[in-house]
Short mmCIF file of C-alpha atoms in Angstrom, two decimals:
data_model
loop_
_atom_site.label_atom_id
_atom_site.label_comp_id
_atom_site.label_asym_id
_atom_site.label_seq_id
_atom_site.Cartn_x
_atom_site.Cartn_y
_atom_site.Cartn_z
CA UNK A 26 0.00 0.00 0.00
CA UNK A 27 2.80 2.26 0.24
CA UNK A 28 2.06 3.74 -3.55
CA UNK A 29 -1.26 4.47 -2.71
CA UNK A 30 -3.65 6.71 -1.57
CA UNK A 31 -5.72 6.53 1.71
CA UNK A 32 -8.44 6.16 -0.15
CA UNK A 33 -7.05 3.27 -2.39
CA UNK A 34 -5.46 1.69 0.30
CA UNK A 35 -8.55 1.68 2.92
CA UNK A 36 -10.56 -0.06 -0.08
CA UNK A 37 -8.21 -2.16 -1.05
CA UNK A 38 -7.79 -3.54 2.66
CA UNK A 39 -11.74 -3.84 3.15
CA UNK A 40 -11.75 -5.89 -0.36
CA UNK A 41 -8.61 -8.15 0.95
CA UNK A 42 -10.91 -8.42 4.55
CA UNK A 43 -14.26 -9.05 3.29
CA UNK A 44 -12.30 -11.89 0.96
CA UNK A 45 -10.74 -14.04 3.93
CA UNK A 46 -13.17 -13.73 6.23
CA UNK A 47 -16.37 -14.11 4.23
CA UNK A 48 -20.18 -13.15 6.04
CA UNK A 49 -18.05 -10.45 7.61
CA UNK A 50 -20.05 -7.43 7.88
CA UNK A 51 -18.09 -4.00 7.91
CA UNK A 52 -20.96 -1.69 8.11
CA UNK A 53 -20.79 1.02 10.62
CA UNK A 54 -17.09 0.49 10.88
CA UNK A 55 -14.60 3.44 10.73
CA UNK A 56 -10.97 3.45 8.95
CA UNK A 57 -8.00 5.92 8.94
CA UNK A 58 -4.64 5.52 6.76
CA UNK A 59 -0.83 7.06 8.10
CA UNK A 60 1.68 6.50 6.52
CA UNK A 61 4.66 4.91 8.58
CA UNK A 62 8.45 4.69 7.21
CA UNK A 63 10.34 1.42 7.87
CA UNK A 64 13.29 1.66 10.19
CA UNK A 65 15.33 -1.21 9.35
CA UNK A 66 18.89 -1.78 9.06
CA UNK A 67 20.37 -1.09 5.68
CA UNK A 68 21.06 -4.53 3.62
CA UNK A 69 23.14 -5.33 0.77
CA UNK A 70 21.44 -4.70 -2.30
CA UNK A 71 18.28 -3.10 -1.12
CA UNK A 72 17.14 -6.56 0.28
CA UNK A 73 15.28 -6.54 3.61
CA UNK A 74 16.25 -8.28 6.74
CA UNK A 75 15.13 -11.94 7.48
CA UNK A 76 15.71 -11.58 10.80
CA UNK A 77 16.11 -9.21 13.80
CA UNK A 78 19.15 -6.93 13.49
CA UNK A 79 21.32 -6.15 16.41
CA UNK A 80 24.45 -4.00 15.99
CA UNK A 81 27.47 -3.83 18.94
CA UNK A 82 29.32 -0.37 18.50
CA UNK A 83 31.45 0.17 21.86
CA UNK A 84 28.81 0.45 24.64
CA UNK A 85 26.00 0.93 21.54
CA UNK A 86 22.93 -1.50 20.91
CA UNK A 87 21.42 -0.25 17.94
CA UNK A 88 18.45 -3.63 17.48
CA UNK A 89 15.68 -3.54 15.26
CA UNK A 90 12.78 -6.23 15.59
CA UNK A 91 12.31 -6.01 11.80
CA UNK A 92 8.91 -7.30 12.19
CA UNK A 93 6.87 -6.95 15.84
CA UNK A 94 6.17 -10.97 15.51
CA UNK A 95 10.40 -11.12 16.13
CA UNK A 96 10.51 -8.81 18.98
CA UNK A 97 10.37 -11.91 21.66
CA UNK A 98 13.51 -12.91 19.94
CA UNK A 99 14.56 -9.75 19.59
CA UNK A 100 14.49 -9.31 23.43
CA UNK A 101 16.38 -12.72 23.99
CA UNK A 102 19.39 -11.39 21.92
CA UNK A 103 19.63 -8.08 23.62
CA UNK A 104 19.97 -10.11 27.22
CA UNK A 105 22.44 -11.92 25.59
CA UNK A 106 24.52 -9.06 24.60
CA UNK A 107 24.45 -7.17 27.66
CA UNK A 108 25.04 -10.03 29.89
CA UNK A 109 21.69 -9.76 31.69
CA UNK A 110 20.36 -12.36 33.94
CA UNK A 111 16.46 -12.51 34.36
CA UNK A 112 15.64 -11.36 37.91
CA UNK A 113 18.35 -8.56 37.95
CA UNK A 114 17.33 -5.19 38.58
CA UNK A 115 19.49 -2.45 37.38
CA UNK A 116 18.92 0.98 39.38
CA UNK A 117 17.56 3.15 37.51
CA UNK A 118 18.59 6.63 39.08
CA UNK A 119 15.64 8.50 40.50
CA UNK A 120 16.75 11.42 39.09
CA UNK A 121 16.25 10.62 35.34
CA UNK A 122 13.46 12.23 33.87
CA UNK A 123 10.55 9.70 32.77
CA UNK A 124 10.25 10.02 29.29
CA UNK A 125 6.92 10.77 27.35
CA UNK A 126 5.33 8.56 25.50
CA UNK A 127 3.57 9.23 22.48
CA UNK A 128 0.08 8.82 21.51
CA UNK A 129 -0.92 5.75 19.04
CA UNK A 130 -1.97 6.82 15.38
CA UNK A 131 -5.71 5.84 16.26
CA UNK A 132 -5.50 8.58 19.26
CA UNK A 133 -4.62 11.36 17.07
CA UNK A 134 -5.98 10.64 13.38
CA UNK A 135 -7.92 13.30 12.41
CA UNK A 136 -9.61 12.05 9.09
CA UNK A 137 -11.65 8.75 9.81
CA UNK A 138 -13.53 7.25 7.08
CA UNK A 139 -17.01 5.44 7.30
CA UNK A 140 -17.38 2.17 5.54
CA UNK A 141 -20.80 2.40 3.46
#
């Protein structure tokens, strides 16, 4: 869907839907597009990653999940490489700031679409 248009793309998903899952009724239902850019790690030829991506620069992780369905594994690697036992509990110093978190797309979409 990335060469599409919201438009395009929300009908082209409730085709795709209403093709797998057939006697589903989307009536009432409301839809939104964003677009969202890949962050991956950079592979030879253009290719994308088969597999969760986990750099070591100095005292630098730099991981990507490359897909949120790898993220357990993901997690399991990054113990690894920092030598972390489950049950430890690094101090965390009180006087670090808590940092924000932002909003989901579906909090702050302004254009939602009906479904005829």
């Amino acid at each position: 869907g990335v060469g599409m248009t919201p438009a395009a793309l929300l009908g082209h998903a409730r085709q795709e839907l209403e093709a797998i899952v057939p006697g589903l009724s989307l009536r009432g239902t409301e839809w939104a597009a964003w677009r969202v850019d890949r962050a991956e790690r950079s592979m030879p030829g253009g290719r994308r990653p088969d597999d969760v991506q986990l750099v070591v620069e100095g005292n630098v992780i730099t991981a990507w999940p490359t897909k949120l369905a790898l993220a357990p594994r993901l997690a399991d690697r990054l113990l690894e490489a920092i030598a972390f036992t489950p049950g430890d509990q690094p101090e965390v110093p009180s006087e670090w700031p808590r940092p924000a978190v932002a909003l989901p797309p579906w909090e702050t979409e302004a254009e939602w679409t009906s479904v005829p």
